[in-house]
PDB file of C-alpha atoms and ligand atoms in Angstrom:
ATOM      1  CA  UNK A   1       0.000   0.000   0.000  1.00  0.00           C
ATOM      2  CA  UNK A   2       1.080   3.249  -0.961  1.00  0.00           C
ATOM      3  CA  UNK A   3       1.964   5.618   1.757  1.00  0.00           C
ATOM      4  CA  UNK A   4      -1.326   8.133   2.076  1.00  0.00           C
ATOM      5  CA  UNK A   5      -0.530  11.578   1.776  1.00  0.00           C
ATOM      6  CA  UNK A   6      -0.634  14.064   4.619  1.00  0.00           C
ATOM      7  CA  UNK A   7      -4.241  15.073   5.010  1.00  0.00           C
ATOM      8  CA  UNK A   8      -3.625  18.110   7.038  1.00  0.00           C
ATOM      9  CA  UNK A   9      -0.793  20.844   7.322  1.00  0.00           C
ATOM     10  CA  UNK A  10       0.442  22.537  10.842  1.00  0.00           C
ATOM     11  CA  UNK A  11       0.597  25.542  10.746  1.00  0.00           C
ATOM     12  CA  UNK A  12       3.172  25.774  12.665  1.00  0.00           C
ATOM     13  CA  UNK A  13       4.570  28.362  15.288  1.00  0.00           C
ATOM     14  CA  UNK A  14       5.854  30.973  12.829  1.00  0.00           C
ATOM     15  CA  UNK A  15       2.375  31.309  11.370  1.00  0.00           C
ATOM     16  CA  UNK A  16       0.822  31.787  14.728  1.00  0.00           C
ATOM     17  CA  UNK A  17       3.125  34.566  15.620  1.00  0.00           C
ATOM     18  CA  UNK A  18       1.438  37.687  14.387  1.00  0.00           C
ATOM     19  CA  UNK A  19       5.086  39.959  14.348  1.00  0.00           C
ATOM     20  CA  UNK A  20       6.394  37.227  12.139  1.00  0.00           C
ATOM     21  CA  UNK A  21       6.703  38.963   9.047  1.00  0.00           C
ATOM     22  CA  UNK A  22       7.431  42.248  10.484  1.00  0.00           C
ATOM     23  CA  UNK A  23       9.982  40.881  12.448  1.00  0.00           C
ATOM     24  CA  UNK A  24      11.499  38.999   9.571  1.00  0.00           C
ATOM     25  CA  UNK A  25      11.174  42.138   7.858  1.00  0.00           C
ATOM     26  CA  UNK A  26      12.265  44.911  10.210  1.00  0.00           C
ATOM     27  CA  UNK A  27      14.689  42.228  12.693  1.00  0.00           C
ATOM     28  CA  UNK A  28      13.729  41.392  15.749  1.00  0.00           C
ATOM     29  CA  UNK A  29      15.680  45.007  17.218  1.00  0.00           C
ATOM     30  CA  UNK A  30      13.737  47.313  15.012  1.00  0.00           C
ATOM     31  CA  UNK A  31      10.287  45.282  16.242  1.00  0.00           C
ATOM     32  CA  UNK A  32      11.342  45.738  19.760  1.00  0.00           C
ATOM     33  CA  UNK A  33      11.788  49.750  19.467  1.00  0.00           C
ATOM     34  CA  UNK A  34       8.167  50.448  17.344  1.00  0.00           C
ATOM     35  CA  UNK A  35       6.396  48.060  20.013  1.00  0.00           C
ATOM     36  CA  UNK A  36       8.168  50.630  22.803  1.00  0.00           C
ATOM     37  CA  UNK A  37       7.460  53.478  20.794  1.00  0.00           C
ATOM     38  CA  UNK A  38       4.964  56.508  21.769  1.00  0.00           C
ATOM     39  CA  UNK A  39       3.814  58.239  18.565  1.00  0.00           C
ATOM     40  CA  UNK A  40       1.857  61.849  18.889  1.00  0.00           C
ATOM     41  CA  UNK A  41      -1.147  61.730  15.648  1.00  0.00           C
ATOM     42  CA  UNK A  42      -2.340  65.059  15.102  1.00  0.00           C
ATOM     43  CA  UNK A  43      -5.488  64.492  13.214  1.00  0.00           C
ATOM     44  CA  UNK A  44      -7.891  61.547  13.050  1.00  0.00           C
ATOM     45  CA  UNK A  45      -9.391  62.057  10.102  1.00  0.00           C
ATOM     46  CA  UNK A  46      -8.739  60.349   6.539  1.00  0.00           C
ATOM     47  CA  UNK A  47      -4.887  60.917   7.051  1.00  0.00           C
ATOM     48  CA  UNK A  48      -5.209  59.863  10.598  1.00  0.00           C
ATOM     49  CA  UNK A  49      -7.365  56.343   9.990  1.00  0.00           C
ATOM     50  CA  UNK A  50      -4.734  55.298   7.389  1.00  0.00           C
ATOM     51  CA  UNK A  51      -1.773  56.173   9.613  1.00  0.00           C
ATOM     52  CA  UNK A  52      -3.562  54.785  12.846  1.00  0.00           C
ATOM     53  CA  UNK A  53      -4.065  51.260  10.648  1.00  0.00           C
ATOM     54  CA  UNK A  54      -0.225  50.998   9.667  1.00  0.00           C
ATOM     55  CA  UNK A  55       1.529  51.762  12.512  1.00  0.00           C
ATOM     56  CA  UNK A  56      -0.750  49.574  14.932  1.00  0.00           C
ATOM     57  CA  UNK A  57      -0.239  46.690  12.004  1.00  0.00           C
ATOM     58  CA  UNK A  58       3.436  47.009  12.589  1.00  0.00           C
ATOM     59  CA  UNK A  59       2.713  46.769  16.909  1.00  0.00           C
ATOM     60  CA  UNK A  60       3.314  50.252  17.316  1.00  0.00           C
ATOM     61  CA  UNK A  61       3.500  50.417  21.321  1.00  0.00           C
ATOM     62  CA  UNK A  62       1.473  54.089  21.730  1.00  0.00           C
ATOM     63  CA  UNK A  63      -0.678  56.437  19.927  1.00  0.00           C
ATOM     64  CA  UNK A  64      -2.048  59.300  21.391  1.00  0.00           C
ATOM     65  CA  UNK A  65      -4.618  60.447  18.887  1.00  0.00           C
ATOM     66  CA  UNK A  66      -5.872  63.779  19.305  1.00  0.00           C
ATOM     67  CA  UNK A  67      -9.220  65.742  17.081  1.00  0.00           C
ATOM     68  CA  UNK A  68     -11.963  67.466  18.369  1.00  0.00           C
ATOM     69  CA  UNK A  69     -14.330  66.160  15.309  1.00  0.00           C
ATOM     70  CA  UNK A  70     -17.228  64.097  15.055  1.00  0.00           C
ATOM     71  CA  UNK A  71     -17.050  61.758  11.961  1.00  0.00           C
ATOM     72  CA  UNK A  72     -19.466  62.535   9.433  1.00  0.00           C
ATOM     73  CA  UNK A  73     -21.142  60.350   7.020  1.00  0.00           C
ATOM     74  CA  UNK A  74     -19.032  62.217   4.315  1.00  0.00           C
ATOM     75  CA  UNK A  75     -16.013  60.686   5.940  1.00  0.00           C
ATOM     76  CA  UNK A  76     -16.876  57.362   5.339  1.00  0.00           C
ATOM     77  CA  UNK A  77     -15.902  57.298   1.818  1.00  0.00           C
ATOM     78  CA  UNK A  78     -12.410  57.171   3.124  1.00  0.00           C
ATOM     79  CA  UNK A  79     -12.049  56.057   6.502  1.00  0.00           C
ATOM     80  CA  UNK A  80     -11.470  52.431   8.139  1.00  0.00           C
ATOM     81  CA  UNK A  81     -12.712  53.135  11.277  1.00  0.00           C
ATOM     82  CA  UNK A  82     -15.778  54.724  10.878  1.00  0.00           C
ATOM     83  CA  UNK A  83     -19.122  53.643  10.102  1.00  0.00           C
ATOM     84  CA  UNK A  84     -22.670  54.667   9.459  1.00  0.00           C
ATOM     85  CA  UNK A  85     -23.997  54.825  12.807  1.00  0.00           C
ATOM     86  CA  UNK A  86     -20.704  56.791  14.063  1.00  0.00           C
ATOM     87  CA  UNK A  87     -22.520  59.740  12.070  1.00  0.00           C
ATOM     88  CA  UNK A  88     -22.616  62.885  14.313  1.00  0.00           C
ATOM     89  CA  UNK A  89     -22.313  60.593  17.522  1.00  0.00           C
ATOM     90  CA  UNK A  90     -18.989  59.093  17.802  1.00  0.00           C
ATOM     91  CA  UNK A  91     -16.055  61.280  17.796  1.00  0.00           C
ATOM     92  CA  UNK A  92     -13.171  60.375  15.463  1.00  0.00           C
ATOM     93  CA  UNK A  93     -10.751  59.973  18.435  1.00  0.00           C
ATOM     94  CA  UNK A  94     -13.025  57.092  20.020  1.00  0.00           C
ATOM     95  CA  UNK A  95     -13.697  55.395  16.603  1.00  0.00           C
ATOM     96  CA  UNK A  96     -10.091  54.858  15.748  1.00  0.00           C
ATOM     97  CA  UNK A  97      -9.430  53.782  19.553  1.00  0.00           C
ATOM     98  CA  UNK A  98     -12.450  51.575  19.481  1.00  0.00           C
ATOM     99  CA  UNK A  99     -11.908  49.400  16.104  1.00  0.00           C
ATOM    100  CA  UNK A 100      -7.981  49.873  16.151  1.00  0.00           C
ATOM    101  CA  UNK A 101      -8.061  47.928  19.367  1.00  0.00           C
ATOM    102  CA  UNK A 102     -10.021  45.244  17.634  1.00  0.00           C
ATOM    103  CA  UNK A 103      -7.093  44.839  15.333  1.00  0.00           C
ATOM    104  CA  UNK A 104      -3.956  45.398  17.131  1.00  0.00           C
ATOM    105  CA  UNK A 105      -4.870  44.247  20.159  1.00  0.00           C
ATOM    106  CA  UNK A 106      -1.164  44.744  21.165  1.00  0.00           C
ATOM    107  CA  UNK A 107      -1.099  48.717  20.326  1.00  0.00           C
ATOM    108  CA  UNK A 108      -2.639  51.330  23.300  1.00  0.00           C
ATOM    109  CA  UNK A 109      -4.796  53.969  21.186  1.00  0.00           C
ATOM    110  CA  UNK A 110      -5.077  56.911  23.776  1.00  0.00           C
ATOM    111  CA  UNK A 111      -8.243  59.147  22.272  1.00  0.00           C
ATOM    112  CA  UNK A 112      -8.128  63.319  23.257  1.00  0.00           C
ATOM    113  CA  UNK A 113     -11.430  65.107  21.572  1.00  0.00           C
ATOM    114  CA  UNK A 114     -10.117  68.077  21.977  1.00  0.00           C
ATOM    115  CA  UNK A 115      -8.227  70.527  19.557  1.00  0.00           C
ATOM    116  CA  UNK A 116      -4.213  70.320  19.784  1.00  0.00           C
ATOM    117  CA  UNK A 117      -3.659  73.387  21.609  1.00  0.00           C
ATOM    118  CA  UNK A 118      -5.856  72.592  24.226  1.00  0.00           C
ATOM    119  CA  UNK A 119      -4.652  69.132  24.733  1.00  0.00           C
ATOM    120  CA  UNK A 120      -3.070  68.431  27.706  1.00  0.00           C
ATOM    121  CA  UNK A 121       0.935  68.789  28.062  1.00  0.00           C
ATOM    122  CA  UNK A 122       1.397  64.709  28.133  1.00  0.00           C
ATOM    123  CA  UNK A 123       0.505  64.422  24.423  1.00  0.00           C
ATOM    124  CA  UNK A 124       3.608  66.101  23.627  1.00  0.00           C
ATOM    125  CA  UNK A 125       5.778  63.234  25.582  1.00  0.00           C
ATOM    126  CA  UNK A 126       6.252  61.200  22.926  1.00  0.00           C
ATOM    127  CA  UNK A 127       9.115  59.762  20.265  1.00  0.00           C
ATOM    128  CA  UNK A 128       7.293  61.800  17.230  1.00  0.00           C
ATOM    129  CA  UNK A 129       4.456  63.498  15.822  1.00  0.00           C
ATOM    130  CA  UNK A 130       2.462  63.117  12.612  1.00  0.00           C
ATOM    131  CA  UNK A 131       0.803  65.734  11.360  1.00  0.00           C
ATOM    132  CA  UNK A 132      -2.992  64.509   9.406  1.00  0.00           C
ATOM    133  CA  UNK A 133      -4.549  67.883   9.882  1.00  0.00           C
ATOM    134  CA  UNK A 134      -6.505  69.566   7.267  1.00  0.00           C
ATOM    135  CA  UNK A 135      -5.709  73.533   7.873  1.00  0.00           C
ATOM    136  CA  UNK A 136      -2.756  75.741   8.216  1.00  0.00           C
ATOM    137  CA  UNK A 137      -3.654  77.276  11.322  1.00  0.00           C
ATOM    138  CA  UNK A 138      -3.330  74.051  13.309  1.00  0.00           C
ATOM    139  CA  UNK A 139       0.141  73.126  11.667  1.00  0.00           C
ATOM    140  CA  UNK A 140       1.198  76.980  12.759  1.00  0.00           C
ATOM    141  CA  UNK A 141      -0.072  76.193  16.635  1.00  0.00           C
ATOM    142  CA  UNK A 142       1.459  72.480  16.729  1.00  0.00           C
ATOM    143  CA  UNK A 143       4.754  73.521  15.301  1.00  0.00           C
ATOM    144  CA  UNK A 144       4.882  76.603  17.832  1.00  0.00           C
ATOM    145  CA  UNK A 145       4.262  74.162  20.583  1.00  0.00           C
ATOM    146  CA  UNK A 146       7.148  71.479  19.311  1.00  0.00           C
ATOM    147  CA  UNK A 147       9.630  74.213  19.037  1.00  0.00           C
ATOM    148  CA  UNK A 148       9.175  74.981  23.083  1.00  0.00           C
ATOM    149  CA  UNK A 149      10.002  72.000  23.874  1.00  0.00           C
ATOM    150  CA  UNK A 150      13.687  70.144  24.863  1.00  0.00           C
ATOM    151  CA  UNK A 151      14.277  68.878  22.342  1.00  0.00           C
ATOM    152  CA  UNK A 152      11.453  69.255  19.784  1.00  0.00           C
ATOM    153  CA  UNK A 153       9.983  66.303  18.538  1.00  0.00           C
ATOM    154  CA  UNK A 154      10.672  65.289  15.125  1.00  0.00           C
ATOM    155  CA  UNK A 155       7.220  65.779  13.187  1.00  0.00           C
ATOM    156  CA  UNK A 156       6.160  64.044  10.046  1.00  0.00           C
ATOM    157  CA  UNK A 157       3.735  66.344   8.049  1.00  0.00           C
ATOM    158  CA  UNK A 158       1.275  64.861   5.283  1.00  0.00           C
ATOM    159  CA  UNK A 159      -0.478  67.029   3.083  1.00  0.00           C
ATOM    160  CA  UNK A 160      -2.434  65.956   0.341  1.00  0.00           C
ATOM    161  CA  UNK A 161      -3.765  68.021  -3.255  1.00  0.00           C
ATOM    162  CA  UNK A 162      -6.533  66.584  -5.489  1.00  0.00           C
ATOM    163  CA  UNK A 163      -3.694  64.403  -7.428  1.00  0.00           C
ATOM    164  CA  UNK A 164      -0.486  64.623  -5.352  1.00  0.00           C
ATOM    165  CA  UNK A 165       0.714  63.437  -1.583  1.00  0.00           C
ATOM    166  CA  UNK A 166       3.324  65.625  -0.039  1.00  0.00           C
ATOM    167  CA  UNK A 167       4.986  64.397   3.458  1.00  0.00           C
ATOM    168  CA  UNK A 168       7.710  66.552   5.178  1.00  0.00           C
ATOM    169  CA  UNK A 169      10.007  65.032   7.588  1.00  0.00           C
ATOM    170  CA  UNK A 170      11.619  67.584   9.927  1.00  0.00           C
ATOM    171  CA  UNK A 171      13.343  67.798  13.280  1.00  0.00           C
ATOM    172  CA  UNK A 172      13.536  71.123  14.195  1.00  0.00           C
ATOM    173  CA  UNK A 173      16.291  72.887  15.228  1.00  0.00           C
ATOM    174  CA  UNK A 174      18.617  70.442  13.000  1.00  0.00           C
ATOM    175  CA  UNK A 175      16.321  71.123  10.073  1.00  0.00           C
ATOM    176  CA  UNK A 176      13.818  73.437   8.708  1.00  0.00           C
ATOM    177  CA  UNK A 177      10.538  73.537  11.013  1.00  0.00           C
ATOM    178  CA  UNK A 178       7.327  73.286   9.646  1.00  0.00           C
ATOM    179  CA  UNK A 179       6.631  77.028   8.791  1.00  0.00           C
ATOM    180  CA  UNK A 180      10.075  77.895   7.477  1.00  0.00           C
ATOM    181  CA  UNK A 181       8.582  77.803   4.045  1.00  0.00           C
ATOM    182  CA  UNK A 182       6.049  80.461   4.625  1.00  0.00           C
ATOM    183  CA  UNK A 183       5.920  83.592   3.705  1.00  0.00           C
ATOM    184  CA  UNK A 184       5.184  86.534   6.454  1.00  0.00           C
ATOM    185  CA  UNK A 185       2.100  87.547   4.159  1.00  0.00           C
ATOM    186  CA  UNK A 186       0.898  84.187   4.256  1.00  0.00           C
ATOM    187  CA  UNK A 187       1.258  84.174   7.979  1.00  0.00           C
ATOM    188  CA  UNK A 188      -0.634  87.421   8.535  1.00  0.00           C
ATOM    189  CA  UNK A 189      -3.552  86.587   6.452  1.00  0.00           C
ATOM    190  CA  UNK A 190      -4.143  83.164   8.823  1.00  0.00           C
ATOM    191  CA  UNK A 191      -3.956  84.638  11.401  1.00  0.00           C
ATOM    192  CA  UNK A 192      -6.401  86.947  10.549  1.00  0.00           C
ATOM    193  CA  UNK A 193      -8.391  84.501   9.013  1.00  0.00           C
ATOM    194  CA  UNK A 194      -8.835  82.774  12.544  1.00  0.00           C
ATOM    195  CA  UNK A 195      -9.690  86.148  13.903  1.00  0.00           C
ATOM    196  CA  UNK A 196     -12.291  85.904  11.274  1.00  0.00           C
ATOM    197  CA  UNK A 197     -13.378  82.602  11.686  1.00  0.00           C
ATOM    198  CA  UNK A 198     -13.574  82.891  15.777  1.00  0.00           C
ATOM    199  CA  UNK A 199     -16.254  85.658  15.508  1.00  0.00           C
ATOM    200  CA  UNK A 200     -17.890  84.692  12.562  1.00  0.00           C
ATOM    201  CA  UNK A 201     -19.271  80.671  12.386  1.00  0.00           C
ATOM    202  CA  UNK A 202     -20.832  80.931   9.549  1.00  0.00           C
ATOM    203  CA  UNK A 203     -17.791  81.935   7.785  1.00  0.00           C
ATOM    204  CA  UNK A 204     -16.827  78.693   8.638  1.00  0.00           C
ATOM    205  CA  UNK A 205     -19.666  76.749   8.580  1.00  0.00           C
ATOM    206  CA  UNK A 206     -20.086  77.630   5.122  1.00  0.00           C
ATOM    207  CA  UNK A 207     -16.114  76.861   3.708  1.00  0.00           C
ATOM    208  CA  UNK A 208     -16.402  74.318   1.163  1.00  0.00           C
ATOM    209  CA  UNK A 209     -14.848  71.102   1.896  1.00  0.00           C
ATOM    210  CA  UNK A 210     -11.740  69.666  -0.150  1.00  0.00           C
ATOM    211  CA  UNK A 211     -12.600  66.957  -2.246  1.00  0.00           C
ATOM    212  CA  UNK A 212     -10.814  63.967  -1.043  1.00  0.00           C
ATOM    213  CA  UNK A 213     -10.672  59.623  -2.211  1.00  0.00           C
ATOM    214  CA  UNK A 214      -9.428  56.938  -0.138  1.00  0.00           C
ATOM    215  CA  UNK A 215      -6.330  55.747  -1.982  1.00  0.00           C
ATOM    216  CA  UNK A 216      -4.991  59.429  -2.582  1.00  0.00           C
ATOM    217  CA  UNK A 217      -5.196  59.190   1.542  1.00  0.00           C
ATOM    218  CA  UNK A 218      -3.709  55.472   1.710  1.00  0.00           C
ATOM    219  CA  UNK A 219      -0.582  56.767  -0.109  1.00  0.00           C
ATOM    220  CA  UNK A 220      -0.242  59.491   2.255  1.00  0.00           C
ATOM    221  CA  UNK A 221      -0.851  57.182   5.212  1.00  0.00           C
ATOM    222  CA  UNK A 222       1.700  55.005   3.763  1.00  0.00           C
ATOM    223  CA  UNK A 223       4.409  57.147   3.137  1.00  0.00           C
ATOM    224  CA  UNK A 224       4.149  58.743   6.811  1.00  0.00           C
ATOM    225  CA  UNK A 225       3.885  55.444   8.527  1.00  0.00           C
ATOM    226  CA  UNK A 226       7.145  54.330   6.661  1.00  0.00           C
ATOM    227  CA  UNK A 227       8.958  57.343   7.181  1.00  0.00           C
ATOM    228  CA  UNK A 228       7.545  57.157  11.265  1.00  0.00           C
ATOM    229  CA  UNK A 229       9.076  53.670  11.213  1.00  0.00           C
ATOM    230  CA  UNK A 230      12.588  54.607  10.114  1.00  0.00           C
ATOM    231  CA  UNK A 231      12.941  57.997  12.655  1.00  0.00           C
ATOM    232  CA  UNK A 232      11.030  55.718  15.659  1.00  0.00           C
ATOM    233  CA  UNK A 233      14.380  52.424  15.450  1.00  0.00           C
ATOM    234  CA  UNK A 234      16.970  54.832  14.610  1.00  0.00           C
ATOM    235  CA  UNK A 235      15.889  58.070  16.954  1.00  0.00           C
ATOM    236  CA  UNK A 236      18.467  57.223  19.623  1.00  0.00           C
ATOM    237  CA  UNK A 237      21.182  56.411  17.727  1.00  0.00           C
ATOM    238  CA  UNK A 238      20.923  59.697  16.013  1.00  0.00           C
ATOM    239  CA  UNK A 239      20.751  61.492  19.021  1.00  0.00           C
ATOM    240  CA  UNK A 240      23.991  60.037  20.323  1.00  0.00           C
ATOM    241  CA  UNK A 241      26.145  59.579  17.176  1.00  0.00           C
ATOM    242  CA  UNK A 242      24.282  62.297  14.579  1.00  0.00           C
ATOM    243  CA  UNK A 243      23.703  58.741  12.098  1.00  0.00           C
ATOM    244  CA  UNK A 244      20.595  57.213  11.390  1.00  0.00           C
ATOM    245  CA  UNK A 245      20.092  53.259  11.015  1.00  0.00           C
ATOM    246  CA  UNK A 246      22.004  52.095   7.872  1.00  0.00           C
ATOM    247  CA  UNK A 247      19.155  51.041   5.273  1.00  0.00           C
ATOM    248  CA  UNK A 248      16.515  52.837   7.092  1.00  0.00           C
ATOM    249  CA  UNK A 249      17.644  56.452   6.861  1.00  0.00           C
ATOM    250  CA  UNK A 250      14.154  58.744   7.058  1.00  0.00           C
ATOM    251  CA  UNK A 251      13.764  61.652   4.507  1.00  0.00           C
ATOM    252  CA  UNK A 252      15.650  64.018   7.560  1.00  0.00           C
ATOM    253  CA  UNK A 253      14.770  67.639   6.054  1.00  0.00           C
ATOM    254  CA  UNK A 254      13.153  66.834   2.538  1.00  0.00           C
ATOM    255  CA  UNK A 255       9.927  66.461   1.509  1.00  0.00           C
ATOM    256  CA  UNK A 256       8.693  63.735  -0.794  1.00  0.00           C
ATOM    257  CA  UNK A 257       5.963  64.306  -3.120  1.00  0.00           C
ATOM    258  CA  UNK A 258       4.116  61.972  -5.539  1.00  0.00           C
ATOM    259  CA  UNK A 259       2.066  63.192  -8.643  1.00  0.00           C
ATOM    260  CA  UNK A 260      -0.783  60.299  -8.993  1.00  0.00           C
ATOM    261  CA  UNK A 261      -1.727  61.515 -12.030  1.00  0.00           C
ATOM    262  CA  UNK A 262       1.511  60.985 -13.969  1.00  0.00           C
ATOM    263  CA  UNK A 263       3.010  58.812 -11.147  1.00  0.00           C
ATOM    264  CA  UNK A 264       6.217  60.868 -10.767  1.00  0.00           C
ATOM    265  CA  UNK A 265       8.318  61.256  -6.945  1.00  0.00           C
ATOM    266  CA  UNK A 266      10.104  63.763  -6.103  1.00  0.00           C
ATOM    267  CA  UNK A 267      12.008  64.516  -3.458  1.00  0.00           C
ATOM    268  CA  UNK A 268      14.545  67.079  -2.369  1.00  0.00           C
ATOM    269  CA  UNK A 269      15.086  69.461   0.970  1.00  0.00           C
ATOM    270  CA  UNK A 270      12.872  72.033   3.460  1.00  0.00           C
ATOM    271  CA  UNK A 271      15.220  75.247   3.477  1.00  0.00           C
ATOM    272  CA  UNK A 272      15.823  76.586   6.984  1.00  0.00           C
ATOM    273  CA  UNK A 273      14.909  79.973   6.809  1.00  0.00           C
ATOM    274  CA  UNK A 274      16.759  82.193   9.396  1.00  0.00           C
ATOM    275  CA  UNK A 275      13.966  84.972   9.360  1.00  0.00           C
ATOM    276  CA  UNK A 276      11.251  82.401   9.581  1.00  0.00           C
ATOM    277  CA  UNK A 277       7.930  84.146  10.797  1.00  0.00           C
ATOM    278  CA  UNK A 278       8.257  81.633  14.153  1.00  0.00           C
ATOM    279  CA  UNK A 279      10.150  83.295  17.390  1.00  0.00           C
ATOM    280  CA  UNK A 280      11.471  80.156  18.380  1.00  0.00           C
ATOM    281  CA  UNK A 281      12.723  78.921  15.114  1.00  0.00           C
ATOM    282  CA  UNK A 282      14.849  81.953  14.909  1.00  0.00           C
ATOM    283  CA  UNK A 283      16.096  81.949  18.631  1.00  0.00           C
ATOM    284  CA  UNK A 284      16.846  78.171  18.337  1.00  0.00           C
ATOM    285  CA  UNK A 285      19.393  78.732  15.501  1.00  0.00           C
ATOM    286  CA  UNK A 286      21.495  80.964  17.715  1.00  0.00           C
TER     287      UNK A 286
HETATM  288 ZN1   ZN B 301      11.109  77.753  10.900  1.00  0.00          ZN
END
């Protein structure tokens, strides 16, 4: 009699081990630092979901997720973690916390409803913040706030057009901050704008919303989770010896953008501007 063939397969311990690939991937090291890692997000909207997704995929240890939002039905055209019934109810924060915890049960989603400057001070102790905000005016408060602290944090800033991602990875001082690049007019007329906006709610009520898809957001998300990963294994080591992790070098000081419509990258680097319109950029270069 022939010998009968094996019926059934074991699956084995490697395929019971949920870090398996990553670990394989990343080495067992780099795991070990993203699963002690605190990240800062800055947003929990389309930019935030996808971000939220990949980093707690990988076993990010932390995320402290702070928006003062509501999801919307209109979000749902873009978002993993929302749903229907979330619609003017659930607040963005709590919805990623919620259904992220479902999936990486390993990863501690802290939820703040509130908007960034009002947050308390503990957000800001952290390995890194992401920027997935959709206005200037919050980049301009968050970036103030980073600079005053020892050190800042390094901040990884997505921004997104109708057919291009752009993500900005920055450590202020040691490179540009995340206003360098703007003019003083530009500055002005913000800040007046919020003057605007804080007496006037139907000025705001009434903006009309950018048009946004989900896979112009999962590139973002992508490309800011990646970059995350290299500055979260190789953060120390720069500190101590000014090089980052050999084969997972982050984009220190450049931005990288990608054109979906013609599918071109580019990247190149964020100028420090020495009359930049933030005080403690300036004061920081002395
Ligand atoms: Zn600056």
């Amino acid at each position: 009699m022939p010998e009968e063939p094996p019926t059934r397969v074991d699956l084995g311990f490697f395929e019971r081990d949920r870090h398996d690939r990553t670990r394989r991937w990343l080495g067992t090291d780099n795991l070990v630092r993203i699963q002690n890692a605190t990240v800062l997000m800055v947003g929990a909207g389309a930019v935030g979901n996808e971000v939220c997704k990949n980093l707690g995929l990988l076993g990010i240890g932390k995320i402290l997720l702070v928006d003062p939002d509501k999801v919307a039905a209109s979000n749902l055209n873009r978002c993993v973690f929302f749903r229907p019934g979330d619609h003017d109810v659930k607040f963005k924060v709590d919805a990623v916390a919620e259904r992220l915890g479902e999936l990486a049960t390993d990863t501690i989603v802290e939820p703040y409803p509130v908007p960034i400057q009002e947050a308390k001070e503990k957000v800001w102790d952290v390995d890194l913040v992401l920027v997935g905000v959709d206005n200037h005016y919050a980049r301009y408060l968050l970036n103030a706030k980073n600079l005053s602290l020892q050190p800042p944090r390094p901040v990884i800033n997505g921004a997104m057009g109708l057919d291009f991602v752009s993500v900005e990875v920055l450590t202020p001082p040691d490179t540009a901050c995340m206003v360098c690049s703007w003019s003083k007019e530009f500055v002005d007329r913000l800040v007046a704008e919020q003057v605007r906006a804080s007496c006037d709610p139907f000025f705001v009520d009434t903006l009309p919303k950018f048009p946004m898809i989900s896979f112009i957001t999962s590139v973002v998300g992508a490309i800011m989770a990646w970059e995350a990963t290299k500055v979260v294994v190789g953060l120390e080591e720069w500190r101590q010896t000014n090089h980052w992790r050999e084969g997972l070098e982050p984009a220190f000081g450049r931005f990288i953008k990608y054109d979906l419509r013609h599918h071109q990258s580019t990247s190149g680097p964020i100028m420090r501007n020495p009359r930049c319109s933030e005080a403690f950029c300036r004061s920081k270069r002395k």
